[in-house]
């Protein structure tokens, strides 16, 4: 081979080596790119990212309601997840667990106590990872307890409301020894957060003072107790002595400028040695027609039945002679007009008994009941500050 041929041969060998090196370089580069591509698409996307599920994220996963309902919202978190299996740590059978899809939540109701939720995460390839979340449910004591009541004779209608009383209420009426509370489940007002009940009825056997106790229950160990004292009055009825226990001597009212009230008898003696009497004051400037009214209708009072006697007798103490006391029977069940009788005082500064004979009128049908009793004094003139005392109002034949 001549010199020119040798040089040509060497040149071809060098080209072949260079091409071989380029092939090796580009082959290695392609393999590296392929490996990088597999790392991004395979590991990061197909395997769940569990780095975000840590103890620091407990509040993100477990959301406990603050209203004593025991509701817990569970929101599993993770990326590249096919599904989650949530085991509640409470309940049995199908109620003990649930499958949750990514981006979803599930709610479970717990009694007060300590629990552990287990969440198993399944990736696209079927691999699974399990993590646990311990937490405690503690119900707070109810607040803002309010009682309200309405009385009709011996019957009490009771209502109550309170915040956080998810466990309901226990009611004690105070008229039985070793009483077992009556359980009432309140109704939730979502706007106010209050639980309430109304018109729980209870009938007492007799008049007296009773302590009502209402225990607002949280649903757990915490509770709040509220008490109030009520007075149950016996139905208001004749005779009126102003010292009978269980009678409501403030029933009714006044009109035209009269003041009344039960007081100690300032002049005991003669025909009336009672401890308590009724003071009737016709104040200066009180209207001539002023007076008092007392409801005598059921259930808080006993109507005045004319069949029980046509006469009403009243003990009166006055400092003047000749001024008249009115006794008026109104609201008759038979529809007749109001019956009015007047009697003048005959002595001054001592007790006397005045008689008002309605039977002698001859205008009241048998069986008539009157639902209101009215007293007036000296209805011919305005008041000048007169004070009289009344006692022992009774019905006779």
XYZ file of C-alpha atoms in Angstrom:
397
model
C 0.000 0.000 0.000
C 1.497 3.355 -1.054
C 1.603 6.391 1.223
C -1.632 7.912 -0.111
C -3.500 4.694 0.528
C -2.229 4.462 4.062
C -3.407 7.996 4.870
C -6.871 7.300 3.449
C -7.169 4.148 5.561
C -6.244 6.015 8.761
C -8.802 8.713 8.028
C -11.618 6.150 7.663
C -10.646 4.440 10.944
C -10.750 7.762 12.787
C -14.242 8.511 11.365
C -15.488 5.112 12.471
C -14.199 5.674 16.028
C -15.749 9.133 16.196
C -19.136 7.800 15.035
C -18.915 4.969 17.577
C -18.218 7.460 20.383
C -21.138 9.646 19.286
C -23.448 6.603 19.370
C -22.293 5.688 22.863
C -22.715 9.304 24.074
C -26.175 9.752 22.614
C -27.219 6.300 23.815
C -26.144 7.150 27.345
C -27.882 10.532 27.148
C -31.112 8.919 25.963
C -30.940 6.344 28.761
C -30.466 9.122 31.349
C -33.422 11.076 29.977
C -35.546 7.940 30.004
C -34.601 7.258 33.620
C -35.465 10.831 34.632
C -38.784 10.558 32.827
C -39.617 7.314 34.620
C -38.762 8.899 37.972
C -41.187 11.813 37.462
C -44.109 9.959 35.938
C -43.907 6.747 37.912
C -42.921 7.559 41.493
C -44.394 10.992 42.016
C -47.729 10.361 40.326
C -48.477 6.724 41.057
C -47.320 6.587 44.678
C -49.238 8.592 47.362
C -47.459 11.615 48.784
C -47.684 10.835 52.493
C -45.433 13.651 53.604
C -48.483 15.866 54.249
C -50.149 13.340 56.613
C -48.393 14.029 59.878
C -49.251 14.784 63.462
C -49.158 18.467 62.579
C -52.104 17.936 60.252
C -54.399 16.334 62.824
C -56.718 19.344 62.775
C -56.948 19.134 59.000
C -57.994 15.504 59.142
C -60.111 15.541 62.337
C -62.601 18.401 62.761
C -64.529 18.118 66.051
C -67.750 20.139 66.348
C -67.991 22.504 69.313
C -71.758 22.177 69.888
C -71.859 19.003 72.027
C -73.376 16.971 69.197
C -70.324 14.691 69.024
C -70.082 15.167 65.256
C -66.578 14.667 63.886
C -65.762 15.448 60.269
C -62.958 13.248 58.935
C -61.120 14.412 55.804
C -58.323 12.082 54.629
C -55.522 13.871 52.782
C -52.905 12.692 50.289
C -51.933 12.805 46.609
C -52.007 10.055 44.039
C -54.609 8.218 46.089
C -57.189 5.784 44.736
C -59.256 5.600 47.935
C -59.150 5.759 51.736
C -60.544 3.298 54.252
C -61.585 5.159 57.402
C -62.060 3.116 60.577
C -63.869 5.262 63.165
C -62.693 3.538 66.335
C -66.352 3.462 67.384
C -69.377 1.491 66.285
C -69.849 -2.043 65.035
C -70.413 -3.760 61.706
C -70.878 -1.548 58.675
C -71.159 1.482 60.980
C -67.555 1.044 62.137
C -65.832 2.084 58.892
C -66.349 3.691 55.503
C -64.575 4.089 52.167
C -63.832 7.711 51.275
C -62.741 8.925 47.853
C -60.022 11.559 47.427
C -61.259 15.092 48.082
C -64.234 13.881 50.123
C -65.064 13.798 53.833
C -67.220 11.712 56.110
C -68.938 12.553 59.419
C -69.335 10.262 62.409
C -71.061 10.938 65.742
C -69.179 10.015 68.924
C -70.184 9.892 72.584
C -67.899 11.670 75.002
C -64.596 9.791 75.287
C -61.187 9.079 73.707
C -60.952 7.485 70.255
C -58.457 6.617 67.537
C -59.346 6.912 63.859
C -57.348 4.718 61.471
C -57.004 5.745 57.826
C -55.646 3.268 55.282
C -54.484 4.905 52.043
C -54.533 2.902 48.789
C -52.486 4.107 45.796
C -53.152 3.423 42.123
C -51.015 0.283 42.204
C -52.872 -1.143 45.210
C -50.188 -0.356 47.745
C -51.487 0.705 51.139
C -50.303 2.774 54.068
C -52.072 3.064 57.433
C -51.972 6.003 59.820
C -53.789 6.597 63.139
C -55.242 9.791 64.630
C -56.065 9.816 68.363
C -58.452 12.466 69.719
C -60.753 13.160 72.666
C -64.417 14.225 72.639
C -65.278 16.430 75.639
C -68.703 18.043 75.958
C -68.839 21.483 77.587
C -71.326 22.397 80.320
C -74.493 24.113 79.015
C -74.719 27.882 79.416
C -77.398 30.592 79.393
C -80.052 28.450 81.061
C -83.401 30.265 81.163
C -86.614 28.987 82.769
C -90.109 30.273 82.090
C -93.397 29.180 83.602
C -97.108 29.792 83.432
C -99.567 28.873 86.179
C -103.248 28.025 85.997
C -104.537 27.057 89.447
C -102.592 23.897 90.407
C -101.166 23.320 86.923
C -97.705 24.487 85.925
C -96.604 24.780 82.303
C -92.821 24.930 82.207
C -90.332 25.769 79.491
C -86.549 26.123 79.407
C -83.712 26.840 77.025
C -79.921 26.602 77.134
C -76.924 26.563 74.847
C -74.988 23.283 74.449
C -77.804 21.238 76.063
C -77.480 18.515 73.449
C -78.214 15.864 76.070
C -81.627 17.355 76.884
C -82.984 18.382 80.267
C -83.940 16.760 83.567
C -86.859 18.493 85.293
C -87.718 18.217 88.989
C -91.041 19.740 90.112
C -90.231 19.688 93.822
C -93.390 18.102 95.207
C -92.223 14.499 95.697
C -89.596 13.099 98.052
C -86.693 11.385 96.258
C -88.088 12.645 92.975
C -86.805 11.114 89.752
C -86.278 13.804 87.147
C -88.441 13.953 84.048
C -86.251 13.697 80.929
C -87.039 16.130 78.128
C -85.146 16.279 74.848
C -84.760 19.850 73.670
C -85.212 21.119 70.127
C -82.200 22.823 68.544
C -82.548 26.319 67.127
C -79.725 26.371 64.594
C -79.809 30.168 64.394
C -79.179 30.702 68.117
C -77.506 27.420 69.063
C -80.053 26.975 71.854
C -81.868 23.812 72.837
C -85.329 24.375 74.277
C -88.595 22.800 75.312
C -91.973 24.342 76.116
C -95.254 23.508 77.819
C -94.123 20.642 80.010
C -97.219 20.315 82.200
C -97.400 19.263 85.839
C -100.330 19.443 88.265
C -99.748 19.899 91.988
C -102.004 18.370 94.617
C -102.215 21.517 96.726
C -101.037 25.092 97.054
C -97.638 26.003 98.462
C -94.107 27.022 97.558
C -92.175 24.605 95.361
C -88.596 24.663 94.091
C -88.323 23.804 90.422
C -84.972 22.373 89.336
C -83.919 22.021 85.716
C -80.653 20.265 84.864
C -79.346 21.084 81.390
C -77.349 18.101 80.095
C -74.374 18.379 77.777
C -74.690 14.828 76.503
C -71.587 13.860 78.465
C -70.478 14.319 82.051
C -70.915 18.098 82.200
C -74.227 19.665 83.204
C -75.654 22.932 84.523
C -78.404 23.260 87.143
C -80.903 26.099 87.415
C -83.583 26.473 90.096
C -86.539 28.737 90.713
C -89.242 28.859 93.376
C -92.887 29.082 92.394
C -95.961 29.610 94.521
C -99.021 27.536 93.748
C -102.178 29.176 95.055
C -105.391 27.476 95.974
C -108.271 28.759 93.830
C -109.460 32.105 95.202
C -112.812 31.653 96.887
C -115.212 32.894 99.530
C -114.911 33.300 102.442
C -112.072 35.823 102.107
C -110.169 36.118 105.405
C -106.862 37.579 104.161
C -104.902 35.078 106.237
C -105.592 31.708 104.645
C -102.362 29.986 103.498
C -102.344 29.273 99.777
C -104.687 32.126 98.805
C -103.481 34.796 96.381
C -104.751 38.013 97.920
C -103.066 40.079 95.217
C -105.248 38.582 92.503
C -107.135 41.132 90.436
C -106.426 44.848 90.576
C -107.629 48.405 91.107
C -108.909 51.250 88.943
C -109.415 54.999 89.278
C -106.722 55.711 91.869
C -107.391 53.210 94.656
C -104.597 51.436 96.570
C -105.117 48.162 98.426
C -103.025 45.627 100.336
C -103.096 43.045 103.106
C -101.815 44.501 106.406
C -101.745 43.645 110.074
C -105.066 44.481 111.731
C -104.454 47.978 113.177
C -107.586 47.846 115.333
C -108.069 44.299 116.651
C -111.027 44.031 118.965
C -114.793 43.894 119.105
C -116.165 41.555 116.440
C -112.852 41.271 114.599
C -109.658 40.122 116.266
C -108.126 38.754 113.041
C -104.403 39.161 112.517
C -104.632 40.266 108.877
C -107.089 42.595 107.136
C -107.401 44.383 103.792
C -106.529 48.077 103.687
C -108.487 50.095 101.101
C -107.216 53.632 100.405
C -109.119 56.065 98.210
C -106.306 58.477 97.518
C -106.695 62.223 97.213
C -108.151 62.919 93.788
C -109.121 59.296 93.113
C -112.119 59.128 90.786
C -115.541 58.777 92.342
C -116.030 55.540 90.416
C -112.681 54.082 91.511
C -112.528 50.650 93.075
C -111.143 47.120 92.939
C -111.887 44.040 90.876
C -111.259 40.406 91.709
C -111.637 37.629 89.103
C -113.785 34.783 90.396
C -113.579 32.465 87.405
C -112.036 29.038 86.961
C -109.316 27.825 87.121
C -107.687 30.411 89.402
C -110.847 31.225 91.356
C -114.190 29.716 92.325
C -117.216 31.541 90.866
C -119.791 32.975 93.285
C -122.882 30.779 92.876
C -126.061 32.494 94.019
C -127.462 29.108 95.069
C -124.917 29.043 97.915
C -126.595 32.053 99.516
C -128.096 35.341 98.428
C -126.302 37.497 100.999
C -122.723 38.803 101.032
C -121.517 39.960 104.468
C -118.442 42.157 104.928
C -116.675 43.387 108.069
C -115.708 47.069 107.719
C -113.706 49.482 109.870
C -114.236 53.183 109.012
C -113.451 56.484 110.678
C -116.643 58.043 109.305
C -120.349 57.302 109.462
C -122.644 57.379 106.448
C -120.265 56.786 103.551
C -121.306 53.792 101.483
C -119.468 50.600 100.598
C -120.383 48.993 97.258
C -120.374 45.234 96.661
C -120.937 44.388 93.005
C -121.361 40.974 91.401
C -120.422 40.985 87.711
C -120.047 38.745 84.643
C -123.053 36.528 85.347
C -123.186 33.190 83.570
C -126.904 33.703 82.861
C -126.299 36.964 81.016
C -128.030 39.277 83.490
C -126.617 42.728 84.182
C -124.134 43.489 86.935
C -125.749 43.382 90.379
C -124.854 46.376 92.609
C -125.702 46.898 96.270
C -124.564 49.692 98.614
C -124.525 49.839 102.414
C -123.575 52.854 104.551
C -121.318 52.584 107.570
C -123.218 53.113 110.828
C -120.411 53.464 113.351
C -117.034 55.140 113.377
C -113.721 53.779 114.643
C -114.894 50.252 115.271
C -115.554 47.089 113.335
C -119.052 46.381 112.045
C -120.544 43.839 109.651
C -122.474 45.118 106.634
C -124.970 42.904 104.817
C -125.648 42.994 101.067
C -128.801 40.989 100.275
C -128.728 40.130 96.590
C -131.402 37.514 97.031
C -133.886 40.262 97.940
C -133.432 41.864 94.512
C -135.442 39.098 92.892
C -133.554 39.542 89.629
C -130.986 36.744 89.848
C -132.004 33.375 88.329
C -131.202 30.203 90.244
C -127.863 28.690 89.313
C -126.332 32.011 88.307
C -122.590 32.236 88.838
C -120.686 35.513 88.969
C -117.109 35.656 87.683
C -116.040 38.994 89.124
C -116.323 40.717 92.509
C -116.021 44.531 92.763
C -115.635 46.835 95.783
C -116.069 50.618 95.739
C -116.221 53.213 98.514
C -118.155 56.491 98.532
C -118.773 56.474 94.788
C -120.593 59.809 94.985
C -117.400 61.860 95.308
C -113.718 61.866 94.410
C -111.240 60.642 96.974
C -109.954 62.789 99.815
C -107.546 60.216 101.212
C -110.075 57.990 103.011
C -108.805 54.724 104.490
C -111.087 51.840 105.444
C -110.369 48.225 106.377
C -112.248 45.182 105.069
C -112.230 41.613 106.372
C -114.120 38.308 106.459
C -116.088 38.555 103.224
C -118.549 35.650 103.257
C -121.650 34.318 101.529
C -124.707 33.291 103.557
C -128.444 32.742 103.270
